JSON list of C-alpha atoms in Angstrom, two decimals:
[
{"chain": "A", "resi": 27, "resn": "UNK", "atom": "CA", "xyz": [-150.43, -6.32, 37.90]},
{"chain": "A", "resi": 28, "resn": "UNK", "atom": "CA", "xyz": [-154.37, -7.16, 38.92]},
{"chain": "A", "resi": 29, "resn": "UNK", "atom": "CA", "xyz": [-154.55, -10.64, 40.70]},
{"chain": "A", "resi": 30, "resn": "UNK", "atom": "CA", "xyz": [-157.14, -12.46, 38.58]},
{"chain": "A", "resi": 31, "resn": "UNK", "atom": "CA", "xyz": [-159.94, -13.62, 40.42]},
{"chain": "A", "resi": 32, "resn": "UNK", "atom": "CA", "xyz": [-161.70, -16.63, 40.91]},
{"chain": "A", "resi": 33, "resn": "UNK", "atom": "CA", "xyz": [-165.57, -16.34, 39.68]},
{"chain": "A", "resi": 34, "resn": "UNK", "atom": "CA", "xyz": [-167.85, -16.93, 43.12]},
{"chain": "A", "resi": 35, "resn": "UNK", "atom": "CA", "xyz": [-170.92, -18.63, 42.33]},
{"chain": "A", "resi": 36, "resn": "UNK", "atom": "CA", "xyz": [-173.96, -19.36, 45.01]},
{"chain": "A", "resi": 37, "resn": "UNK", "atom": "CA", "xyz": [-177.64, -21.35, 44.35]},
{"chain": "A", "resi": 38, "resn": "UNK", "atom": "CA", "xyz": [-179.95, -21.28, 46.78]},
{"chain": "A", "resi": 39, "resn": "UNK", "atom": "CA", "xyz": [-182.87, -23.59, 46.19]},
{"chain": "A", "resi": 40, "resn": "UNK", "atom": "CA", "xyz": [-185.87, -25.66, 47.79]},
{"chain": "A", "resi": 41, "resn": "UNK", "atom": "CA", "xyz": [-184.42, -28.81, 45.33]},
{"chain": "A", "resi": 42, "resn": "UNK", "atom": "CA", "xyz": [-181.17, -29.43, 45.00]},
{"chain": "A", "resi": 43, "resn": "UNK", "atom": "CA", "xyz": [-180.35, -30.18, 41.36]},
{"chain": "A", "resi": 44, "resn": "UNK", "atom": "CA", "xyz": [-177.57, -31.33, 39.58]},
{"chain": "A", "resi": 45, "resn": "UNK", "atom": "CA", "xyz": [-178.03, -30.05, 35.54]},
{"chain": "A", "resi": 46, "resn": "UNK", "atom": "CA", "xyz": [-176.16, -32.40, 32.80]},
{"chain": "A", "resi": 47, "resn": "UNK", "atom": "CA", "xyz": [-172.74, -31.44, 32.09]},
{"chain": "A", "resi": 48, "resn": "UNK", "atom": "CA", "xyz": [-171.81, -30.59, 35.08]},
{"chain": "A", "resi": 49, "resn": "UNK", "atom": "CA", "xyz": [-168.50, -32.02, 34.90]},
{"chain": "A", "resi": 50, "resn": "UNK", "atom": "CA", "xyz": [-166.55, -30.22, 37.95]},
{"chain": "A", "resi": 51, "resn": "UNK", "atom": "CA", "xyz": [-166.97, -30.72, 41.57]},
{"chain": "A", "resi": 52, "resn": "UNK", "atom": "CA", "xyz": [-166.16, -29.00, 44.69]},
{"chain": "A", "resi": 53, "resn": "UNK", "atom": "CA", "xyz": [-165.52, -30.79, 47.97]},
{"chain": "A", "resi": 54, "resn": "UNK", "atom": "CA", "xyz": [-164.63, -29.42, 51.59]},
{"chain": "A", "resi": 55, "resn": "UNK", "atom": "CA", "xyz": [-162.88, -31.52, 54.14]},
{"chain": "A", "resi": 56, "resn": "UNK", "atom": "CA", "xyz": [-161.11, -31.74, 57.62]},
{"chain": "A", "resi": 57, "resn": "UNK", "atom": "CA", "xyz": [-158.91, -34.39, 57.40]},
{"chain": "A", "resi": 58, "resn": "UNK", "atom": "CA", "xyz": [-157.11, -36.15, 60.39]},
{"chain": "A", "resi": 59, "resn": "UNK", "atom": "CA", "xyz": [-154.35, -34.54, 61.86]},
{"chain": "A", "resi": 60, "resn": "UNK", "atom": "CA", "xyz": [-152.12, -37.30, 60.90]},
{"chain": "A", "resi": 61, "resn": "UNK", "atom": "CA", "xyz": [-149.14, -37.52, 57.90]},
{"chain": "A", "resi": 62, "resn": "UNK", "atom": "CA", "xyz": [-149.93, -38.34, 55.21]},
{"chain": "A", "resi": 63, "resn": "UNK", "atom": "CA", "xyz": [-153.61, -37.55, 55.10]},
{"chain": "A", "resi": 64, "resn": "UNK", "atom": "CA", "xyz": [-153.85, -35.12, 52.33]},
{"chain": "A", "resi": 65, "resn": "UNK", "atom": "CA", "xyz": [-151.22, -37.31, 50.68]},
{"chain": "A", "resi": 66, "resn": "UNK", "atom": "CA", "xyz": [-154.33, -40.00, 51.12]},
{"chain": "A", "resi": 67, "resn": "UNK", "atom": "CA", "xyz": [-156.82, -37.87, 49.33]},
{"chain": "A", "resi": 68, "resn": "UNK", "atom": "CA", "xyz": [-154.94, -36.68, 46.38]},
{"chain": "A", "resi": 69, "resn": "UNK", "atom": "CA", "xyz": [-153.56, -40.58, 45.55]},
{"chain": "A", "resi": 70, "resn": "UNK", "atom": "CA", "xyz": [-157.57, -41.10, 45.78]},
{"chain": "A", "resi": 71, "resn": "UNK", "atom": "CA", "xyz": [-158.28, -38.66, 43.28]},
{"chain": "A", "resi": 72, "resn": "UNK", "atom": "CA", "xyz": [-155.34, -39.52, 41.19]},
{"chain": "A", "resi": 73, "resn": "UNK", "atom": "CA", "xyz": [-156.11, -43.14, 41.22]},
{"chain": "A", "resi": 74, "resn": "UNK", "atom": "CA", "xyz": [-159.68, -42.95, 39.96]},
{"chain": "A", "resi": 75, "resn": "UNK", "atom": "CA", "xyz": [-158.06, -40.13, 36.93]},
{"chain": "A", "resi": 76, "resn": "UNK", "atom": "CA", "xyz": [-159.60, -36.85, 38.40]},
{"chain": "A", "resi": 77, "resn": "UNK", "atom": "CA", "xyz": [-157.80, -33.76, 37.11]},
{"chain": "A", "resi": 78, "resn": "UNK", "atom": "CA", "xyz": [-157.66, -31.78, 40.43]},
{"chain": "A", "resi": 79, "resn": "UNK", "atom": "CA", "xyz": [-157.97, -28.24, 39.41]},
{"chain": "A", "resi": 80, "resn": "UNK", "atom": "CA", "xyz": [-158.14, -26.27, 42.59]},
{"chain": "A", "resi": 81, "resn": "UNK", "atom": "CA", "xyz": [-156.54, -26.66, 46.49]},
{"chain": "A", "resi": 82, "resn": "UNK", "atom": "CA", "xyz": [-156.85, -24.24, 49.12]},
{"chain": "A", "resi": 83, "resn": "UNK", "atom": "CA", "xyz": [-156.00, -24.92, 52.46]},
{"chain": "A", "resi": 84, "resn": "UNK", "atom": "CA", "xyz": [-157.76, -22.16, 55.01]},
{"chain": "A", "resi": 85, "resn": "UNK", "atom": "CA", "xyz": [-156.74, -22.53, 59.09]},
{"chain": "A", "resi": 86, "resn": "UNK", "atom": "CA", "xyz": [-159.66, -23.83, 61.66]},
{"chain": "A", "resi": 87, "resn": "UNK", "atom": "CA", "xyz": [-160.37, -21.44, 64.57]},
{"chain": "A", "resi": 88, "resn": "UNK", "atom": "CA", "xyz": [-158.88, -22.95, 67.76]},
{"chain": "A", "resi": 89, "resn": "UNK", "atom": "CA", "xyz": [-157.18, -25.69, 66.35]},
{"chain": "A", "resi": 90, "resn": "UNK", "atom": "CA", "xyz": [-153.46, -24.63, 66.14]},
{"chain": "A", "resi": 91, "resn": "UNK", "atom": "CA", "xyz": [-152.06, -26.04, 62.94]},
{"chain": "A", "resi": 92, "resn": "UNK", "atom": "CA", "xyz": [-154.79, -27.26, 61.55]},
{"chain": "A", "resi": 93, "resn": "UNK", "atom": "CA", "xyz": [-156.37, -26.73, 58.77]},
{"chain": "A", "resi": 94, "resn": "UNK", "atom": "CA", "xyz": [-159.54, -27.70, 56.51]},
{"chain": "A", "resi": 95, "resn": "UNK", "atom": "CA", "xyz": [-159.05, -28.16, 52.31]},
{"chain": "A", "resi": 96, "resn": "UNK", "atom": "CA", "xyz": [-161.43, -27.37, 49.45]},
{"chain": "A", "resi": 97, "resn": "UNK", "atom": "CA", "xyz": [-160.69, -29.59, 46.71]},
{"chain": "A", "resi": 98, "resn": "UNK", "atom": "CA", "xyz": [-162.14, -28.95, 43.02]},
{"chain": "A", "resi": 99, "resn": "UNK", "atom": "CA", "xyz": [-162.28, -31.49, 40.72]},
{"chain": "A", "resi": 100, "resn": "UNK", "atom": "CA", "xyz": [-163.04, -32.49, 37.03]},
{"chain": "A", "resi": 101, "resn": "UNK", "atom": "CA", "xyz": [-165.61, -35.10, 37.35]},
{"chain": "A", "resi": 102, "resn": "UNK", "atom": "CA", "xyz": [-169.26, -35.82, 36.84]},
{"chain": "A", "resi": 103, "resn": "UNK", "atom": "CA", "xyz": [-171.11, -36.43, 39.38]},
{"chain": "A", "resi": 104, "resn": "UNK", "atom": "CA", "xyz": [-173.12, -39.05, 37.24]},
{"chain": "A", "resi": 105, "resn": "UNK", "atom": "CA", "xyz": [-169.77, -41.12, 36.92]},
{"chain": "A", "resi": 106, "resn": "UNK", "atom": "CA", "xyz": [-169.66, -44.07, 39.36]},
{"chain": "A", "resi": 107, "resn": "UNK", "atom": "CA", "xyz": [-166.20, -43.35, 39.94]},
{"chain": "A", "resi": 108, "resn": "UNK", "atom": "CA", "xyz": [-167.37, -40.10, 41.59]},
{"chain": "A", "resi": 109, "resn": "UNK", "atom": "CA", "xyz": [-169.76, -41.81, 43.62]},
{"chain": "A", "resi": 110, "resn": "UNK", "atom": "CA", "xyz": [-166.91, -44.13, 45.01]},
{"chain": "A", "resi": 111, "resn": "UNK", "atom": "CA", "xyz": [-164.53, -41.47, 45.75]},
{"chain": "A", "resi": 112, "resn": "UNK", "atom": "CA", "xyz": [-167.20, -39.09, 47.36]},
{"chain": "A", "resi": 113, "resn": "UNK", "atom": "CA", "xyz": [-167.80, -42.22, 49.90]},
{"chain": "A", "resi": 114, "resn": "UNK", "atom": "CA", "xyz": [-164.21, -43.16, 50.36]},
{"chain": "A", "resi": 115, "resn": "UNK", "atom": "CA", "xyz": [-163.35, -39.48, 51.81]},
{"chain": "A", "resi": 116, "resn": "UNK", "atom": "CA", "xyz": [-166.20, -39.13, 53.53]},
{"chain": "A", "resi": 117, "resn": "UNK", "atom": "CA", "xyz": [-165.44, -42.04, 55.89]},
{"chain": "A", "resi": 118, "resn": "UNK", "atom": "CA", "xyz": [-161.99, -41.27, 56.08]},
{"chain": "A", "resi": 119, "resn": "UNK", "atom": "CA", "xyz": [-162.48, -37.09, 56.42]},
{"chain": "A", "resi": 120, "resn": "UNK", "atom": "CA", "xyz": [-163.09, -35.83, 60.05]},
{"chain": "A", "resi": 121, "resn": "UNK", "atom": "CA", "xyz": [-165.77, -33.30, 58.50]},
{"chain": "A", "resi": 122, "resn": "UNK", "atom": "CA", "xyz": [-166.48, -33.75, 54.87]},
{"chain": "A", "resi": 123, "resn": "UNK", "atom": "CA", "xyz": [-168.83, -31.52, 52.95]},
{"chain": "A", "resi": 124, "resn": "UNK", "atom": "CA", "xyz": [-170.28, -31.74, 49.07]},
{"chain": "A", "resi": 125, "resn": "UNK", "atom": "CA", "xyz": [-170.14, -28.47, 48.01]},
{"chain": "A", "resi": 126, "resn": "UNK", "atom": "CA", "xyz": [-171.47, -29.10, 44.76]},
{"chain": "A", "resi": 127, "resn": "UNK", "atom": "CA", "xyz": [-170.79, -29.85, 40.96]},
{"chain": "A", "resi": 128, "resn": "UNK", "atom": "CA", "xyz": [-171.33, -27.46, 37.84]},
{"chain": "A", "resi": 129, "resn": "UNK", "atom": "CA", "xyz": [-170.07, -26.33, 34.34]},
{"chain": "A", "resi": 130, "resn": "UNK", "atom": "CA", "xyz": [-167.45, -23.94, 33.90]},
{"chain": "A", "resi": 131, "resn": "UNK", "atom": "CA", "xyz": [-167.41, -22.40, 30.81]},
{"chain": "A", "resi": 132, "resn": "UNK", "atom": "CA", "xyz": [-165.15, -19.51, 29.89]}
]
């Protein structure tokens, strides 16, 4: 009956820090307006054993049919695989954005 919510979380700091254990990470990206391009990232992710968790897809203001992606991930961002994805998208992503990693706990 209630649509379950997803927990919103924010830091605001001087430092950015990254705390051990944090084993999921969010991404944003525009990706080209091409087929095949989110195809692209998910083999990416896939390939290197990610679970993805998370997808959302929200439209970009004056661009018809276009649309940016958050991605959310299981994955340290102290494993080198991360490290090599993160790069990969970012030169293939029109706009790419690390949103940040953390620990979800339930």
């Amino acid at each position: 009956m209630f649509a379950q919510q997803t927990p919103f979380f924010i830091c605001i700091s001087k430092k950015p820090e990254v705390y051990p254990g944090a084993d999921r990470s969010s991404i944003m990206a525009v990706l080209p307006h091409r087929p095949g391009s989110l195809c692209m990232v998910l083999n990416k992710v896939s390939e290197v054993g990610f679970n993805l968790s998370k997808l959302e897809s929200r439209p970009i203001p004056d661009r018809d049919f276009e649309f940016m992606f958050y991605f959310d991930f299981e994955a340290s961002v102290y494993d080198e695989k991360f490290t090599d994805v993160i790069m990969d998208l970012e030169n293939f992503c029109e706009k790419f954005e690390y949103l940040g990693s953390y620990t979800e706990t339930i």
